[in-house]
Backbone as numpy.savetxt, mean C-alpha at the origin, in Angstrom:
# Nx Ny Nz CAx CAy CAz Cx Cy Cz
7.60 10.01 -14.32 7.63 9.38 -12.96 8.16 8.63 -12.17
8.64 8.79 -11.07 8.71 6.98 -10.92 8.01 6.35 -10.21
6.76 6.65 -9.78 5.75 6.17 -9.30 5.00 6.18 -10.46
4.90 6.78 -11.52 4.73 6.16 -12.76 4.62 5.43 -14.01
6.36 4.88 -13.19 7.07 3.19 -13.83 6.82 2.48 -12.82
6.27 2.98 -11.33 6.00 1.78 -10.91 4.09 1.07 -11.13
3.73 1.91 -11.54 2.50 1.44 -11.84 1.81 0.76 -12.50
3.22 1.19 -14.37 3.44 0.41 -15.27 3.41 -1.04 -15.07
4.62 -0.97 -13.69 5.48 -2.05 -13.85 4.29 -2.98 -12.82
3.67 -2.73 -12.44 2.31 -3.73 -11.55 1.90 -4.63 -12.15
1.36 -4.58 -13.18 0.30 -4.89 -14.31 1.61 -6.07 -15.94
2.62 -5.77 -15.38 3.80 -6.81 -16.11 3.51 -8.05 -16.65
4.15 -8.76 -17.59 3.48 -10.12 -17.77 4.44 -11.00 -16.97
5.39 -10.37 -16.11 5.50 -11.21 -15.66 5.53 -11.30 -14.53
5.26 -12.49 -13.39 5.00 -12.33 -12.36 5.82 -12.10 -11.01
7.34 -11.97 -11.27 8.78 -11.59 -10.48 8.93 -9.75 -10.45
8.44 -9.14 -11.33 8.29 -8.18 -11.96 7.00 -7.70 -11.33
6.04 -7.74 -11.35 4.78 -7.61 -10.59 4.65 -7.63 -8.95
5.52 -8.48 -8.46 5.72 -8.57 -7.32 7.03 -8.05 -6.71
7.95 -7.74 -7.21 9.27 -6.55 -6.62 8.69 -5.10 -6.68
7.49 -4.37 -7.39 7.11 -3.85 -7.64 6.50 -3.24 -6.76
5.30 -4.28 -6.01 4.76 -4.39 -5.11 5.41 -4.14 -4.14
6.27 -4.72 -3.83 7.61 -4.63 -2.46 8.05 -3.30 -2.56
8.46 -2.71 -3.45 9.64 -1.57 -3.88 8.07 -0.79 -2.78
7.21 -0.91 -3.87 5.12 0.27 -2.79 5.23 -0.05 -1.34
5.44 -1.11 -0.86 5.23 -0.96 0.72 6.73 -0.90 1.45
7.45 -1.10 0.84 8.95 -0.37 1.19 8.32 1.51 1.26
8.72 1.77 0.18 8.22 3.53 0.03 7.00 3.31 0.66
5.84 3.14 0.86 4.47 3.51 1.83 4.65 3.00 3.26
6.60 2.30 3.76 6.79 2.23 5.15 7.49 3.42 5.48
8.35 3.67 4.55 9.44 4.78 4.51 8.61 6.72 5.13
7.01 6.55 4.44 5.62 7.51 4.34 6.73 8.45 2.86
7.15 8.24 1.74 7.38 8.52 1.13 6.80 8.89 -0.44
5.29 8.15 -0.16 4.51 7.76 -1.75 3.87 9.26 -0.89
3.53 10.24 -2.30 2.97 11.14 -2.31 1.07 10.85 -2.35
0.43 11.65 -1.41 -0.67 12.05 -0.81 -1.68 12.34 -1.94
-1.17 12.45 -2.78 -1.93 12.64 -4.10 -2.00 11.33 -5.01
-0.79 10.77 -4.48 -0.91 9.00 -5.30 -1.76 7.48 -4.44
-1.47 8.09 -3.17 -2.35 7.48 -2.45 -2.93 6.39 -2.68
-3.93 6.75 -3.26 -5.54 6.32 -2.91 -5.20 5.23 -4.12
-4.32 5.87 -5.59 -4.08 5.18 -6.96 -3.32 3.92 -6.54
-1.79 3.89 -5.40 -1.49 2.81 -5.04 -2.03 1.99 -4.48
-2.99 2.40 -3.43 -3.84 0.95 -2.50 -4.63 0.50 -3.67
-5.38 1.01 -4.70 -5.73 0.53 -5.22 -5.04 0.08 -6.56
-4.05 0.26 -6.68 -2.97 -1.47 -7.53 -2.96 -2.38 -6.42
-2.52 -2.36 -5.38 -2.75 -3.59 -4.31 -3.96 -4.26 -4.49
-5.00 -3.43 -4.12 -6.31 -3.95 -4.02 -6.25 -4.91 -5.50
-6.14 -4.77 -7.01 -6.26 -5.26 -7.72 -5.14 -6.31 -7.77
-4.16 -6.61 -7.21 -3.58 -7.68 -7.52 -3.88 -8.58 -7.01
-4.68 -8.36 -5.67 -5.33 -9.12 -4.34 -5.70 -10.19 -5.51
-6.16 -10.34 -6.94 -6.90 -11.44 -7.72 -5.82 -12.12 -8.48
-4.74 -11.48 -8.02 -3.14 -12.30 -9.40 -3.74 -13.92 -9.47
-2.83 -13.75 -10.73 -2.42 -15.32 -11.16 -1.55 -16.54 -9.83
-0.75 -15.06 -9.87 0.32 -15.35 -8.79 0.89 -15.01 -7.27
0.59 -16.39 -6.80 0.67 -16.25 -4.89 1.43 -15.87 -4.44
2.13 -15.63 -4.48 3.41 -14.52 -4.24 3.38 -13.10 -4.77
2.59 -12.67 -6.00 1.44 -11.34 -5.85 0.52 -10.68 -5.10
-0.01 -12.08 -4.67 -1.43 -11.69 -3.84 -0.47 -11.63 -2.44
0.40 -12.25 -2.73 0.74 -12.45 -0.34 1.41 -10.77 -0.59
2.18 -10.20 -1.60 2.71 -8.95 -1.11 2.14 -8.02 -1.77
0.69 -8.20 -2.23 -0.14 -7.17 -2.25 -1.43 -7.02 -1.32
-1.60 -7.84 -0.94 -1.40 -8.27 1.02 -1.07 -7.12 1.27
0.37 -7.57 1.61 1.24 -7.10 2.36 1.17 -5.22 2.46
1.49 -5.23 0.80 0.82 -3.91 1.08 0.01 -3.26 1.48
-1.82 -3.59 0.95 -2.59 -2.75 1.99 -3.06 -2.74 2.78
-2.35 -3.68 3.57 -2.27 -3.89 4.84 -1.32 -2.52 6.02
0.24 -2.58 5.09 0.93 -1.19 5.49 -0.20 -0.11 5.07
-0.67 -0.02 3.68 -1.58 1.23 3.11 -2.14 1.48 4.61
-2.89 1.02 4.89 -4.02 0.52 6.19 -3.01 1.24 7.42
-2.41 0.40 7.54 -2.24 1.29 8.83 -1.08 2.28 8.92
0.19 2.79 7.40 0.20 4.10 7.73 -0.39 4.89 6.71
-2.03 4.67 7.34 -2.85 6.28 5.70 -2.92 7.17 6.61
-2.23 8.27 5.98 -2.03 9.56 6.38 -2.93 10.50 6.08
-4.62 9.44 6.69 -5.98 10.87 6.87 -6.62 9.77 7.58
-6.06 9.23 8.29 -6.26 8.14 9.40 -5.75 8.09 11.18
-6.29 8.71 11.65 -5.40 9.15 13.73 -6.54 8.38 14.25
-5.62 7.51 14.44 -5.62 6.63 16.26 -5.40 7.24 16.78
-6.09 7.28 17.26 -6.67 8.06 19.18 -6.57 7.36 20.44
-5.00 7.38 21.14 -5.24 6.51 22.27 -6.15 6.72 23.11
-6.55 4.98 24.30 -7.19 5.24 25.24 -7.51 6.01 25.68
-6.08 6.31 26.54 -6.24 7.50 27.18 -7.13 8.75 26.86
-6.57 9.27 25.42 -7.60 10.68 25.08 -8.54 10.31 24.71
-8.84 9.60 24.88 -10.39 8.27 24.16 -10.75 9.32 25.81
-10.87 8.62 26.46 -11.30 8.66 28.12 -11.88 10.17 28.24
-10.65 11.17 28.18 -10.58 12.77 28.26 -11.61 12.89 27.88
-11.94 12.57 26.65 -12.51 13.33 25.33 -14.22 13.38 25.99
-13.96 12.09 26.61 -15.73 10.93 27.17 -15.69 11.96 28.80
-15.23 12.26 29.51 -15.36 12.88 30.77 -15.82 13.80 30.62
């Protein structure tokens, strides 16, 4: 599958390939195209790349993790108005 191929390229020898693969993952997350079953694994891939030797890869890993947290399908942000109604 395509997600499996992306997972393999995240650990590639070339930093250029790792960086652009993380950028592709980020694009998929922003478009909400990552399957829910793959979401946790993709998040772990981003976390693993935070310790990469290449600065550009670490930067894109931070970007991926940030977008995954912001677009998390399991997390619902409740607006302040709705929260106020709940407590009243």
